[in-house]
Tab-separated table of C-alpha atoms in Angstrom:
chain	number	residue	atom	x	y	z
A	6	UNK	CA	-23.593	27.690	-31.050
A	7	UNK	CA	-21.673	24.440	-31.590
A	8	UNK	CA	-22.048	23.342	-27.968
A	9	UNK	CA	-21.253	19.741	-28.910
A	10	UNK	CA	-18.755	20.248	-31.728
A	11	UNK	CA	-16.757	17.067	-32.407
A	12	UNK	CA	-18.563	15.119	-29.681
A	13	UNK	CA	-20.001	11.621	-30.111
A	14	UNK	CA	-23.417	11.387	-28.458
A	15	UNK	CA	-25.308	8.140	-27.856
A	16	UNK	CA	-29.023	8.544	-27.151
A	17	UNK	CA	-30.638	5.381	-25.822
A	18	UNK	CA	-34.312	5.241	-26.686
A	19	UNK	CA	-33.636	7.930	-29.247
A	20	UNK	CA	-35.821	6.973	-32.183
A	21	UNK	CA	-38.875	8.971	-31.055
A	22	UNK	CA	-40.179	11.400	-28.461
A	23	UNK	CA	-37.757	13.123	-26.116
A	24	UNK	CA	-34.860	10.962	-27.311
A	25	UNK	CA	-35.368	11.923	-30.944
A	26	UNK	CA	-35.595	15.600	-29.977
A	27	UNK	CA	-32.290	15.275	-28.108
A	28	UNK	CA	-30.687	13.634	-31.132
A	29	UNK	CA	-31.849	16.498	-33.372
A	30	UNK	CA	-30.567	19.114	-30.935
A	31	UNK	CA	-27.219	17.339	-30.569
A	32	UNK	CA	-26.704	17.226	-34.351
A	33	UNK	CA	-27.645	20.890	-34.572
A	34	UNK	CA	-24.933	21.625	-31.992
A	35	UNK	CA	-22.257	19.789	-33.975
A	36	UNK	CA	-22.295	16.243	-32.574
A	37	UNK	CA	-22.111	12.917	-34.331
A	38	UNK	CA	-25.119	11.021	-32.998
A	39	UNK	CA	-26.101	7.412	-32.503
A	40	UNK	CA	-29.610	6.421	-31.415
A	41	UNK	CA	-30.881	3.088	-30.171
A	42	UNK	CA	-34.335	1.584	-30.358
A	43	UNK	CA	-36.202	-1.670	-30.786
A	44	UNK	CA	-37.957	-0.760	-34.033
A	45	UNK	CA	-35.869	-0.319	-37.143
A	46	UNK	CA	-38.283	1.824	-39.159
A	47	UNK	CA	-38.492	4.938	-36.940
A	48	UNK	CA	-34.769	4.668	-36.239
A	49	UNK	CA	-33.947	4.604	-39.944
A	50	UNK	CA	-36.303	7.515	-40.618
A	51	UNK	CA	-34.649	9.644	-37.943
A	52	UNK	CA	-31.156	8.846	-39.208
A	53	UNK	CA	-32.228	9.768	-42.753
A	54	UNK	CA	-33.625	13.065	-41.449
A	55	UNK	CA	-30.462	13.913	-39.530
A	56	UNK	CA	-28.206	12.917	-42.412
A	57	UNK	CA	-30.232	14.983	-44.859
A	58	UNK	CA	-29.702	17.964	-42.549
A	59	UNK	CA	-25.943	17.496	-42.860
A	60	UNK	CA	-25.340	15.573	-39.642
A	61	UNK	CA	-23.589	12.308	-38.885
A	62	UNK	CA	-26.049	9.788	-37.517
A	63	UNK	CA	-26.242	6.069	-36.819
A	64	UNK	CA	-29.086	3.800	-35.713
A	65	UNK	CA	-28.333	0.823	-33.488
A	66	UNK	CA	-31.163	-1.647	-33.112
A	67	UNK	CA	-31.267	-2.891	-29.529
A	68	UNK	CA	-33.730	-4.144	-26.956
A	69	UNK	CA	-32.447	-2.324	-23.900
A	70	UNK	CA	-34.365	-4.624	-21.584
A	71	UNK	CA	-31.526	-7.036	-22.294
A	72	UNK	CA	-28.457	-5.793	-20.406
A	73	UNK	CA	-26.155	-7.492	-22.891
A	74	UNK	CA	-27.732	-5.537	-25.755
A	75	UNK	CA	-27.506	-2.302	-23.778
A	76	UNK	CA	-23.770	-2.836	-23.355
A	77	UNK	CA	-23.326	-4.045	-26.942
A	78	UNK	CA	-24.974	-0.887	-28.281
A	79	UNK	CA	-22.220	1.175	-26.674
A	80	UNK	CA	-19.577	-1.112	-28.146
A	81	UNK	CA	-21.129	-0.724	-31.604
A	82	UNK	CA	-20.952	3.058	-31.353
A	83	UNK	CA	-17.320	2.902	-30.208
A	84	UNK	CA	-16.553	0.704	-33.223
A	85	UNK	CA	-18.306	3.099	-35.598
A	86	UNK	CA	-17.138	6.432	-34.181
A	87	UNK	CA	-14.093	5.505	-32.111
A	88	UNK	CA	-15.513	6.583	-28.771
A	89	UNK	CA	-18.537	7.783	-26.787
A	90	UNK	CA	-18.229	11.278	-25.290
A	91	UNK	CA	-21.807	11.732	-24.124
A	92	UNK	CA	-24.549	9.298	-23.158
A	93	UNK	CA	-28.236	10.049	-22.739
A	94	UNK	CA	-30.499	7.398	-21.236
A	95	UNK	CA	-33.962	8.400	-22.417
A	96	UNK	CA	-35.683	5.032	-22.930
A	97	UNK	CA	-38.604	4.529	-20.603
A	98	UNK	CA	-41.496	2.179	-19.871
A	99	UNK	CA	-44.636	3.819	-18.465
A	100	UNK	CA	-47.168	0.964	-18.370
A	101	UNK	CA	-49.491	1.206	-15.391
A	102	UNK	CA	-49.572	-0.744	-12.143
A	103	UNK	CA	-50.482	-0.106	-8.524
A	104	UNK	CA	-48.975	-1.596	-5.386
A	105	UNK	CA	-51.887	-4.062	-5.240
A	106	UNK	CA	-52.131	-5.201	-8.871
A	107	UNK	CA	-48.530	-5.093	-10.153
A	108	UNK	CA	-47.321	-8.561	-11.075
A	109	UNK	CA	-43.701	-9.667	-10.643
A	110	UNK	CA	-43.458	-9.773	-14.440
A	111	UNK	CA	-44.564	-6.127	-14.799
A	112	UNK	CA	-42.237	-5.058	-11.990
A	113	UNK	CA	-39.310	-6.795	-13.683
A	114	UNK	CA	-40.123	-5.086	-16.996
A	115	UNK	CA	-39.917	-1.675	-15.358
A	116	UNK	CA	-36.663	-2.487	-13.604
A	117	UNK	CA	-35.185	-3.813	-16.860
A	118	UNK	CA	-35.948	-0.709	-18.948
A	119	UNK	CA	-35.996	2.106	-16.401
A	120	UNK	CA	-33.070	1.077	-14.186
A	121	UNK	CA	-31.077	-1.917	-15.420
A	122	UNK	CA	-30.626	-0.601	-18.973
A	123	UNK	CA	-29.225	2.782	-17.844
A	124	UNK	CA	-26.952	1.010	-15.356
A	125	UNK	CA	-25.287	-1.200	-17.937
A	126	UNK	CA	-25.226	1.433	-20.674
A	127	UNK	CA	-23.423	3.738	-18.233
A	128	UNK	CA	-21.113	0.915	-17.234
A	129	UNK	CA	-19.994	0.451	-20.846
A	130	UNK	CA	-19.848	4.148	-21.764
A	131	UNK	CA	-18.008	5.264	-18.632
A	132	UNK	CA	-15.563	2.378	-19.057
A	133	UNK	CA	-14.728	3.767	-22.510
A	134	UNK	CA	-14.245	7.271	-21.118
A	135	UNK	CA	-12.048	6.052	-18.264
A	136	UNK	CA	-9.962	3.808	-20.543
A	137	UNK	CA	-9.229	6.787	-22.798
A	138	UNK	CA	-8.595	9.039	-19.771
A	139	UNK	CA	-10.901	11.612	-21.309
A	140	UNK	CA	-13.795	13.540	-19.767
A	141	UNK	CA	-17.375	12.636	-20.599
A	142	UNK	CA	-20.942	13.418	-19.681
A	143	UNK	CA	-24.080	11.412	-18.988
A	144	UNK	CA	-27.658	12.626	-18.634
A	145	UNK	CA	-30.353	10.297	-17.336
A	146	UNK	CA	-33.930	11.190	-18.198
A	147	UNK	CA	-35.891	10.387	-15.056
A	148	UNK	CA	-39.310	11.733	-13.968
A	149	UNK	CA	-40.798	14.110	-11.451
A	150	UNK	CA	-42.985	11.170	-10.382
A	151	UNK	CA	-39.878	9.608	-8.831
A	152	UNK	CA	-40.542	11.838	-5.806
A	153	UNK	CA	-43.687	9.781	-5.086
A	154	UNK	CA	-45.882	9.790	-8.131
A	155	UNK	CA	-49.388	8.622	-8.836
A	156	UNK	CA	-50.796	5.405	-7.317
A	157	UNK	CA	-51.031	3.793	-10.776
A	158	UNK	CA	-47.284	4.241	-11.401
A	159	UNK	CA	-45.939	2.083	-8.562
A	160	UNK	CA	-43.388	-0.038	-10.506
A	161	UNK	CA	-42.390	2.921	-12.686
A	162	UNK	CA	-41.744	5.087	-9.628
A	163	UNK	CA	-39.784	2.315	-7.904
A	164	UNK	CA	-37.463	1.915	-10.891
A	165	UNK	CA	-37.025	5.622	-11.616
A	166	UNK	CA	-36.370	6.432	-7.952
A	167	UNK	CA	-33.608	3.863	-8.152
A	168	UNK	CA	-32.207	5.707	-11.171
A	169	UNK	CA	-31.942	8.875	-9.085
A	170	UNK	CA	-29.796	7.049	-6.554
A	171	UNK	CA	-27.724	5.447	-9.300
A	172	UNK	CA	-27.139	8.833	-10.951
A	173	UNK	CA	-25.727	10.318	-7.761
A	174	UNK	CA	-23.718	7.223	-6.880
A	175	UNK	CA	-22.075	7.002	-10.307
A	176	UNK	CA	-21.407	10.741	-10.370
A	177	UNK	CA	-19.639	10.539	-7.031
A	178	UNK	CA	-17.662	7.468	-8.050
A	179	UNK	CA	-16.330	9.018	-11.257
A	180	UNK	CA	-15.927	12.689	-10.414
A	181	UNK	CA	-12.119	12.421	-10.420
A	182	UNK	CA	-12.316	10.736	-13.826
A	183	UNK	CA	-13.931	13.996	-15.003
A	184	UNK	CA	-17.062	12.096	-15.983
A	185	UNK	CA	-20.064	14.247	-15.116
A	186	UNK	CA	-23.359	12.431	-14.555
A	187	UNK	CA	-26.629	14.289	-14.024
A	188	UNK	CA	-30.341	13.547	-14.150
A	189	UNK	CA	-33.454	15.364	-15.308
A	190	UNK	CA	-36.813	14.797	-13.605
A	191	UNK	CA	-39.150	15.711	-16.431
A	192	UNK	CA	-42.836	16.399	-15.916
A	193	UNK	CA	-45.834	15.639	-18.132
A	194	UNK	CA	-44.556	15.837	-21.713
A	195	UNK	CA	-46.254	15.742	-25.106
A	196	UNK	CA	-44.714	12.759	-26.903
A	197	UNK	CA	-45.863	9.960	-29.185
A	198	UNK	CA	-45.403	7.523	-26.325
A	199	UNK	CA	-47.498	9.609	-23.937
A	200	UNK	CA	-50.258	9.815	-26.537
A	201	UNK	CA	-50.308	6.024	-26.822
A	202	UNK	CA	-50.279	5.657	-23.028
A	203	UNK	CA	-53.172	8.063	-22.512
A	204	UNK	CA	-55.264	6.273	-25.113
A	205	UNK	CA	-54.391	2.776	-23.891
A	206	UNK	CA	-54.761	3.287	-20.140
A	207	UNK	CA	-56.976	6.354	-19.663
A	208	UNK	CA	-59.474	6.210	-22.565
A	209	UNK	CA	-58.187	9.575	-23.780
A	210	UNK	CA	-59.713	11.187	-26.846
A	211	UNK	CA	-58.094	13.247	-29.567
A	212	UNK	CA	-58.270	16.402	-27.446
A	213	UNK	CA	-56.524	15.018	-24.353
A	214	UNK	CA	-53.512	17.344	-24.833
A	215	UNK	CA	-55.726	20.430	-24.856
A	216	UNK	CA	-57.635	19.250	-21.800
A	217	UNK	CA	-54.413	18.476	-19.950
A	218	UNK	CA	-52.813	21.800	-20.897
A	219	UNK	CA	-55.793	23.722	-19.541
A	220	UNK	CA	-55.151	22.239	-16.080
A	221	UNK	CA	-51.433	22.991	-15.988
A	222	UNK	CA	-49.848	26.185	-14.542
A	223	UNK	CA	-48.098	27.218	-17.781
A	224	UNK	CA	-51.041	26.247	-19.959
A	225	UNK	CA	-49.116	23.605	-21.895
A	226	UNK	CA	-47.428	20.249	-21.518
A	227	UNK	CA	-43.658	20.004	-21.564
A	228	UNK	CA	-42.239	20.029	-25.080
A	229	UNK	CA	-39.548	17.575	-26.230
A	230	UNK	CA	-37.506	20.265	-27.992
A	231	UNK	CA	-37.347	22.334	-24.799
A	232	UNK	CA	-36.117	19.332	-22.830
A	233	UNK	CA	-33.612	18.606	-25.595
A	234	UNK	CA	-32.076	22.071	-25.337
A	235	UNK	CA	-31.643	21.614	-21.589
A	236	UNK	CA	-30.049	18.200	-22.050
A	237	UNK	CA	-27.609	19.546	-24.644
A	238	UNK	CA	-26.559	22.211	-22.149
A	239	UNK	CA	-25.935	19.567	-19.467
A	240	UNK	CA	-23.923	17.471	-21.933
A	241	UNK	CA	-21.820	20.429	-22.996
A	242	UNK	CA	-18.840	22.103	-21.348
A	243	UNK	CA	-21.021	25.167	-20.746
A	244	UNK	CA	-22.608	23.404	-17.774
A	245	UNK	CA	-19.220	23.596	-16.119
A	246	UNK	CA	-18.371	21.276	-13.237
A	247	UNK	CA	-21.947	20.292	-12.377
A	248	UNK	CA	-22.271	16.600	-11.548
A	249	UNK	CA	-24.539	14.472	-9.374
A	250	UNK	CA	-27.420	16.904	-9.811
A	251	UNK	CA	-30.964	15.672	-10.387
A	252	UNK	CA	-32.931	18.650	-11.647
A	253	UNK	CA	-36.722	18.960	-11.549
A	254	UNK	CA	-37.737	20.055	-15.054
A	255	UNK	CA	-41.394	20.635	-14.314
A	256	UNK	CA	-44.024	23.304	-13.754
A	257	UNK	CA	-45.243	21.862	-10.452
A	258	UNK	CA	-43.114	22.702	-7.425
A	259	UNK	CA	-42.070	19.875	-5.130
A	260	UNK	CA	-43.334	20.603	-1.624
A	261	UNK	CA	-45.536	23.498	-2.721
A	262	UNK	CA	-49.053	23.444	-1.270
A	263	UNK	CA	-52.223	25.426	-2.077
């Protein structure tokens, strides 16, 4: 449909999982795409895939836990493409910790990736949009766990709940700049990162996806390509004037009780 024709889209944490799916969908819809990540190999593989499909793609190696690198990644995309029209913050840290066993070091890691990185990436990207006096869009990938979450996700929930507040605050601050900023609270999703997390922290076997799907209302986990289509819609002009919305993209209903 060409929903993102002639747009420049930066996907932070875009070399795998949901981020990579968003990058693929954005290229399919006509965008030039840049993705960031810490590891060069998967980033280069994704760029090669997107380029082979006829798209324009760039990999920017960056450790987003470092605010300076988060900001510099935006600057590198502006240098390469001339601007940033759309930003997606999809990087996330999901290591486990409860209120009682989370160390200050683990807490700081979650804040750095799940809250500080989106803050400073938005700061740089929105500054570019405002300086050019052009509209832009931002989508922050959050989590349905930000409403409360599981006991073993205490630092993750704290950081992601902060990202909800930041999303609404930034959207309000820049609505007259025509910069639309929205968030997506995604539920349990089948990604490479989730597979590693289940195996590392929950002793999951090869069939964990099937076992999980059997317990879920729709009989499957969330799929990255489905999330990607929704994100592309929010980035595009077809989502109209919507800003400051944090949408629950999940199959469990907040507040619903059996």
